[in-house]
């Protein structure tokens, strides 16, 4: 049954095909001194493949859920987990699209969007993230200190998860739309649900990103603030979409470094 439900039973090896391979700027964070590697995360209908990293030290580490781009939990997302582990976190990235399509074989971003991303129910995504947090708590993570960070489509999902989970302490969205088309399986946008935000949220956006309307982002932030929540939106004027993705041509090192430092400060400053 699990083989029929889960198209992807393991993670992408190396970098995704869909962006043409890594650039020379791609960062490699060593796993020495960490516990890190692929895992199988129990969820409602089987097991999701995922990647985790944490310090190889005793004690309960704060948990960070890492939410992928549309390209899967490939080497970039795995490296982000190791970067967080080197800062003391237990970071885990579940492959949220494992049921829908095999991202390791897809080289066309439009195919990924239409055949995979738009066919993945939001309710399932939120449930899977809840299960990933529970798995992390069972692996020595601190369930009282949970944060999440996501990139691209994962930035959108950060907003939705922060509007869903009452256990989240802090959230960081690297770009990601807050408005757009809805469907029966993706019925609400982050903007629709912004007044119900449960956790302080930091949004990091590129001023040159033509795929995201910053006015929508500011509207969502304003609705959350009116409801009493803490939201900070930062726009980097020279950055485009994917400016943190060091393996892609979109990478903007100066803004990526600044945004990462701000993201870590946000997590730490809000109890994670």
Tab-separated table of C-alpha atoms in Angstrom:
chain	number	residue	atom	x	y	z
A	1	UNK	CA	0.000	0.000	0.000
A	2	UNK	CA	2.760	2.439	0.913
A	3	UNK	CA	4.483	1.914	-2.424
A	4	UNK	CA	1.306	2.880	-4.245
A	5	UNK	CA	0.764	5.965	-2.096
A	6	UNK	CA	4.317	7.259	-2.043
A	7	UNK	CA	5.909	7.826	-5.430
A	8	UNK	CA	9.162	8.963	-3.813
A	9	UNK	CA	10.493	6.520	-1.245
A	10	UNK	CA	13.894	8.197	-0.916
A	11	UNK	CA	15.406	11.637	-1.322
A	12	UNK	CA	17.003	13.260	-4.351
A	13	UNK	CA	20.718	12.498	-4.508
A	14	UNK	CA	22.712	15.675	-5.125
A	15	UNK	CA	21.047	18.703	-6.674
A	16	UNK	CA	17.738	18.833	-8.500
A	17	UNK	CA	17.650	18.422	-12.283
A	18	UNK	CA	15.143	21.229	-12.725
A	19	UNK	CA	17.586	24.117	-12.274
A	20	UNK	CA	20.360	22.810	-14.508
A	21	UNK	CA	22.860	21.833	-11.838
A	22	UNK	CA	24.692	23.805	-9.172
A	23	UNK	CA	26.746	26.952	-9.714
A	24	UNK	CA	30.226	27.412	-8.278
A	25	UNK	CA	28.712	29.387	-5.397
A	26	UNK	CA	26.936	26.331	-3.974
A	27	UNK	CA	27.742	25.994	-0.278
A	28	UNK	CA	28.703	22.665	1.266
A	29	UNK	CA	28.365	22.365	5.027
A	30	UNK	CA	30.253	19.372	6.451
A	31	UNK	CA	28.437	16.813	8.578
A	32	UNK	CA	31.395	16.275	10.932
A	33	UNK	CA	30.241	16.690	14.523
A	34	UNK	CA	26.616	16.243	13.520
A	35	UNK	CA	24.112	13.449	13.357
A	36	UNK	CA	22.691	13.857	9.891
A	37	UNK	CA	21.179	11.895	7.051
A	38	UNK	CA	18.035	10.551	5.386
A	39	UNK	CA	15.163	9.422	7.610
A	40	UNK	CA	11.686	7.965	7.270
A	41	UNK	CA	9.082	10.066	9.086
A	42	UNK	CA	5.859	8.349	10.229
A	43	UNK	CA	2.780	10.170	8.939
A	44	UNK	CA	-0.930	9.425	8.762
A	45	UNK	CA	-0.721	6.974	5.851
A	46	UNK	CA	2.811	5.602	5.897
A	47	UNK	CA	6.287	7.129	5.965
A	48	UNK	CA	7.667	10.233	4.259
A	49	UNK	CA	11.312	10.376	3.256
A	50	UNK	CA	13.107	13.286	4.867
A	51	UNK	CA	16.464	14.637	5.917
A	52	UNK	CA	17.572	15.679	9.375
A	53	UNK	CA	20.635	17.109	11.084
A	54	UNK	CA	21.413	17.909	14.708
A	55	UNK	CA	24.499	18.424	16.867
A	56	UNK	CA	26.059	15.195	18.081
A	57	UNK	CA	25.626	16.343	21.667
A	58	UNK	CA	23.361	15.377	24.562
A	59	UNK	CA	20.350	17.476	25.488
A	60	UNK	CA	17.116	18.577	23.848
A	61	UNK	CA	17.807	20.756	20.819
A	62	UNK	CA	15.274	23.325	19.599
A	63	UNK	CA	13.461	22.080	16.487
A	64	UNK	CA	13.341	23.799	13.100
A	65	UNK	CA	11.106	22.447	10.350
A	66	UNK	CA	12.695	23.183	6.965
A	67	UNK	CA	10.193	23.496	4.125
A	68	UNK	CA	11.469	22.849	0.616
A	69	UNK	CA	11.182	24.803	-2.602
A	70	UNK	CA	9.274	23.201	-5.468
A	71	UNK	CA	12.415	21.208	-6.297
A	72	UNK	CA	12.334	18.719	-3.441
A	73	UNK	CA	14.556	17.939	-0.479
A	74	UNK	CA	17.714	17.951	-2.563
A	75	UNK	CA	21.283	18.913	-1.589
A	76	UNK	CA	20.538	22.617	-1.006
A	77	UNK	CA	17.729	21.896	1.474
A	78	UNK	CA	19.823	19.190	3.118
A	79	UNK	CA	22.676	21.670	3.483
A	80	UNK	CA	20.321	24.189	5.097
A	81	UNK	CA	19.530	21.512	7.687
A	82	UNK	CA	23.246	21.058	8.393
A	83	UNK	CA	23.750	24.829	8.681
A	84	UNK	CA	21.002	24.959	11.293
A	85	UNK	CA	22.426	21.943	13.121
A	86	UNK	CA	25.771	23.726	13.396
A	87	UNK	CA	23.891	26.496	15.213
A	88	UNK	CA	22.484	24.013	17.717
A	89	UNK	CA	19.167	23.061	16.133
A	90	UNK	CA	17.543	19.777	15.273
A	91	UNK	CA	16.487	20.540	11.706
A	92	UNK	CA	14.222	18.251	9.716
A	93	UNK	CA	12.977	18.577	6.123
A	94	UNK	CA	10.178	16.182	5.120
A	95	UNK	CA	9.665	15.472	1.414
A	96	UNK	CA	6.151	16.912	1.271
A	97	UNK	CA	5.528	15.896	-2.369
A	98	UNK	CA	6.484	12.232	-2.005
A	99	UNK	CA	2.932	11.018	-2.658
A	100	UNK	CA	2.383	13.045	-5.812
A	101	UNK	CA	5.415	12.814	-8.091
A	102	UNK	CA	9.050	11.824	-8.323
A	103	UNK	CA	10.845	15.161	-8.302
A	104	UNK	CA	14.196	13.429	-8.826
A	105	UNK	CA	13.223	12.679	-12.452
A	106	UNK	CA	11.709	16.053	-13.404
A	107	UNK	CA	13.712	18.712	-15.237
A	108	UNK	CA	10.890	21.105	-16.225
A	109	UNK	CA	9.773	23.523	-13.472
A	110	UNK	CA	6.402	24.008	-15.165
A	111	UNK	CA	5.804	20.259	-15.120
A	112	UNK	CA	6.647	20.237	-11.407
A	113	UNK	CA	4.195	23.047	-10.712
A	114	UNK	CA	1.298	21.606	-12.707
A	115	UNK	CA	1.807	17.883	-12.125
A	116	UNK	CA	2.996	17.960	-8.512
A	117	UNK	CA	2.710	21.233	-6.597
A	118	UNK	CA	-0.857	22.079	-7.557
A	119	UNK	CA	-1.961	18.488	-6.847
A	120	UNK	CA	-0.664	18.444	-3.261
A	121	UNK	CA	-3.443	19.146	-0.718
A	122	UNK	CA	-2.649	21.843	1.822
A	123	UNK	CA	-4.350	19.873	4.598
A	124	UNK	CA	-1.958	16.980	3.942
A	125	UNK	CA	1.040	19.321	3.965
A	126	UNK	CA	0.027	20.780	7.336
A	127	UNK	CA	-0.555	17.329	8.798
A	128	UNK	CA	2.814	16.113	7.513
A	129	UNK	CA	4.588	19.060	9.137
A	130	UNK	CA	2.826	18.269	12.418
A	131	UNK	CA	4.086	14.693	12.144
A	132	UNK	CA	7.611	15.904	11.325
A	133	UNK	CA	7.582	18.053	14.468
A	134	UNK	CA	6.389	15.088	16.530
A	135	UNK	CA	9.101	12.881	14.994
A	136	UNK	CA	11.753	15.486	15.844
A	137	UNK	CA	10.515	15.670	19.429
A	138	UNK	CA	10.894	11.895	19.643
A	139	UNK	CA	14.499	12.177	18.411
A	140	UNK	CA	15.626	14.472	21.203
A	141	UNK	CA	14.143	17.741	19.992
A	142	UNK	CA	12.476	20.184	22.347
A	143	UNK	CA	8.724	20.291	21.586
A	144	UNK	CA	8.402	23.572	23.482
A	145	UNK	CA	10.800	25.295	21.064
A	146	UNK	CA	9.670	24.731	17.483
A	147	UNK	CA	10.337	27.051	14.567
A	148	UNK	CA	10.000	26.726	10.817
A	149	UNK	CA	11.794	28.169	7.828
A	150	UNK	CA	10.872	27.778	4.163
A	151	UNK	CA	11.973	28.863	0.722
A	152	UNK	CA	10.021	29.756	-2.439
A	153	UNK	CA	6.825	27.658	-2.309
A	154	UNK	CA	8.041	26.709	1.149
A	155	UNK	CA	7.773	30.378	2.113
A	156	UNK	CA	4.075	30.242	1.292
A	157	UNK	CA	3.785	27.054	3.329
A	158	UNK	CA	5.521	28.733	6.280
A	159	UNK	CA	2.736	31.311	6.345
A	160	UNK	CA	0.079	28.584	6.198
A	161	UNK	CA	1.760	26.488	8.885
A	162	UNK	CA	2.094	29.485	11.193
A	163	UNK	CA	-1.626	30.086	10.632
A	164	UNK	CA	-2.312	26.437	11.491
A	165	UNK	CA	-0.032	25.403	14.361
A	166	UNK	CA	-0.505	26.644	17.896
A	167	UNK	CA	2.800	25.023	18.928
A	168	UNK	CA	5.041	27.104	16.689
A	169	UNK	CA	7.238	29.710	18.383
A	170	UNK	CA	8.632	31.493	15.308
A	171	UNK	CA	8.454	31.355	11.521
A	172	UNK	CA	10.685	32.605	8.697
A	173	UNK	CA	9.519	32.814	5.080
A	174	UNK	CA	12.139	33.312	2.372
A	175	UNK	CA	9.954	34.749	-0.397
A	176	UNK	CA	6.894	32.684	-1.341
A	177	UNK	CA	3.514	34.070	-2.470
A	178	UNK	CA	0.746	34.914	-0.010
A	179	UNK	CA	-2.019	35.333	-2.611
A	180	UNK	CA	-3.042	33.613	-5.836
A	181	UNK	CA	-5.420	31.038	-7.252
A	182	UNK	CA	-7.170	28.571	-4.965
A	183	UNK	CA	-8.679	25.129	-5.549
A	184	UNK	CA	-10.634	22.448	-3.730
A	185	UNK	CA	-7.407	21.002	-2.277
A	186	UNK	CA	-5.678	24.364	-1.767
A	187	UNK	CA	-8.709	26.356	-0.655
A	188	UNK	CA	-7.170	29.309	1.206
A	189	UNK	CA	-4.196	31.577	0.629
A	190	UNK	CA	-1.965	32.855	3.434
A	191	UNK	CA	-3.547	36.265	2.876
A	192	UNK	CA	-7.011	34.781	3.466
A	193	UNK	CA	-5.881	33.385	6.839
A	194	UNK	CA	-3.486	36.121	7.938
A	195	UNK	CA	-5.656	37.340	10.829
A	196	UNK	CA	-5.249	33.886	12.387
A	197	UNK	CA	-1.455	33.850	12.442
A	198	UNK	CA	-0.280	32.078	15.624
A	199	UNK	CA	3.471	32.768	15.634
A	200	UNK	CA	5.784	35.732	15.058
A	201	UNK	CA	6.709	35.695	11.371
A	202	UNK	CA	9.636	37.187	9.480
A	203	UNK	CA	9.234	37.556	5.722
A	204	UNK	CA	12.351	38.018	3.555
A	205	UNK	CA	11.661	39.140	-0.013
A	206	UNK	CA	13.538	40.310	-3.081
A	207	UNK	CA	12.702	43.758	-4.375
A	208	UNK	CA	13.332	42.525	-7.937
A	209	UNK	CA	11.101	39.454	-7.544
A	210	UNK	CA	8.459	39.801	-10.258
A	211	UNK	CA	6.652	36.629	-9.188
A	212	UNK	CA	5.457	38.006	-5.839
A	213	UNK	CA	3.411	41.141	-5.188
A	214	UNK	CA	4.913	42.785	-2.109
A	215	UNK	CA	1.681	44.741	-1.667
A	216	UNK	CA	-0.081	41.426	-0.977
A	217	UNK	CA	2.623	40.504	1.528
A	218	UNK	CA	2.223	43.821	3.324
A	219	UNK	CA	-1.563	43.362	3.383
A	220	UNK	CA	-1.145	39.949	5.021
A	221	UNK	CA	1.287	41.412	7.543
A	222	UNK	CA	-1.100	44.252	8.347
A	223	UNK	CA	-3.989	41.846	8.965
A	224	UNK	CA	-1.833	39.747	11.301
A	225	UNK	CA	-0.670	42.830	13.200
A	226	UNK	CA	-4.236	44.062	13.579
A	227	UNK	CA	-5.011	40.712	15.213
A	228	UNK	CA	-2.143	41.215	17.673
A	229	UNK	CA	0.621	39.150	16.068
A	230	UNK	CA	4.235	40.169	15.400
A	231	UNK	CA	5.244	40.304	11.736
A	232	UNK	CA	8.290	41.874	10.104
A	233	UNK	CA	8.684	42.106	6.330
A	234	UNK	CA	12.096	42.893	4.878
A	235	UNK	CA	12.639	43.625	1.194
A	236	UNK	CA	16.129	43.565	-0.321
A	237	UNK	CA	16.009	46.056	-3.220
A	238	UNK	CA	18.665	44.383	-5.405
A	239	UNK	CA	17.571	40.780	-4.843
A	240	UNK	CA	15.343	38.675	-7.054
A	241	UNK	CA	13.404	35.487	-6.441
A	242	UNK	CA	15.525	32.681	-5.026
A	243	UNK	CA	18.216	35.047	-3.766
A	244	UNK	CA	19.173	32.658	-0.950
A	245	UNK	CA	19.515	29.619	-3.245
A	246	UNK	CA	23.316	29.500	-3.487
A	247	UNK	CA	23.265	26.707	-6.084
A	248	UNK	CA	21.299	28.824	-8.592
A	249	UNK	CA	22.116	31.827	-10.758
A	250	UNK	CA	19.569	33.821	-8.729
A	251	UNK	CA	21.879	33.781	-5.694
A	252	UNK	CA	22.725	37.183	-4.221
A	253	UNK	CA	25.481	36.534	-1.700
A	254	UNK	CA	25.343	39.861	0.130
A	255	UNK	CA	21.595	39.773	0.674
A	256	UNK	CA	21.534	36.023	1.333
A	257	UNK	CA	24.096	36.365	4.124
A	258	UNK	CA	22.249	39.332	5.642
A	259	UNK	CA	18.881	37.585	5.412
A	260	UNK	CA	20.211	34.370	6.958
A	261	UNK	CA	21.633	36.288	9.928
A	262	UNK	CA	18.304	38.046	10.373
A	263	UNK	CA	16.452	34.709	10.172
A	264	UNK	CA	18.625	33.136	12.870
A	265	UNK	CA	18.217	36.209	15.098
A	266	UNK	CA	14.445	35.975	14.615
A	267	UNK	CA	14.322	32.332	15.687
A	268	UNK	CA	16.509	32.956	18.716
A	269	UNK	CA	14.708	36.144	19.647
A	270	UNK	CA	11.352	34.354	19.736
A	271	UNK	CA	12.255	31.355	21.830
A	272	UNK	CA	13.701	28.933	19.303
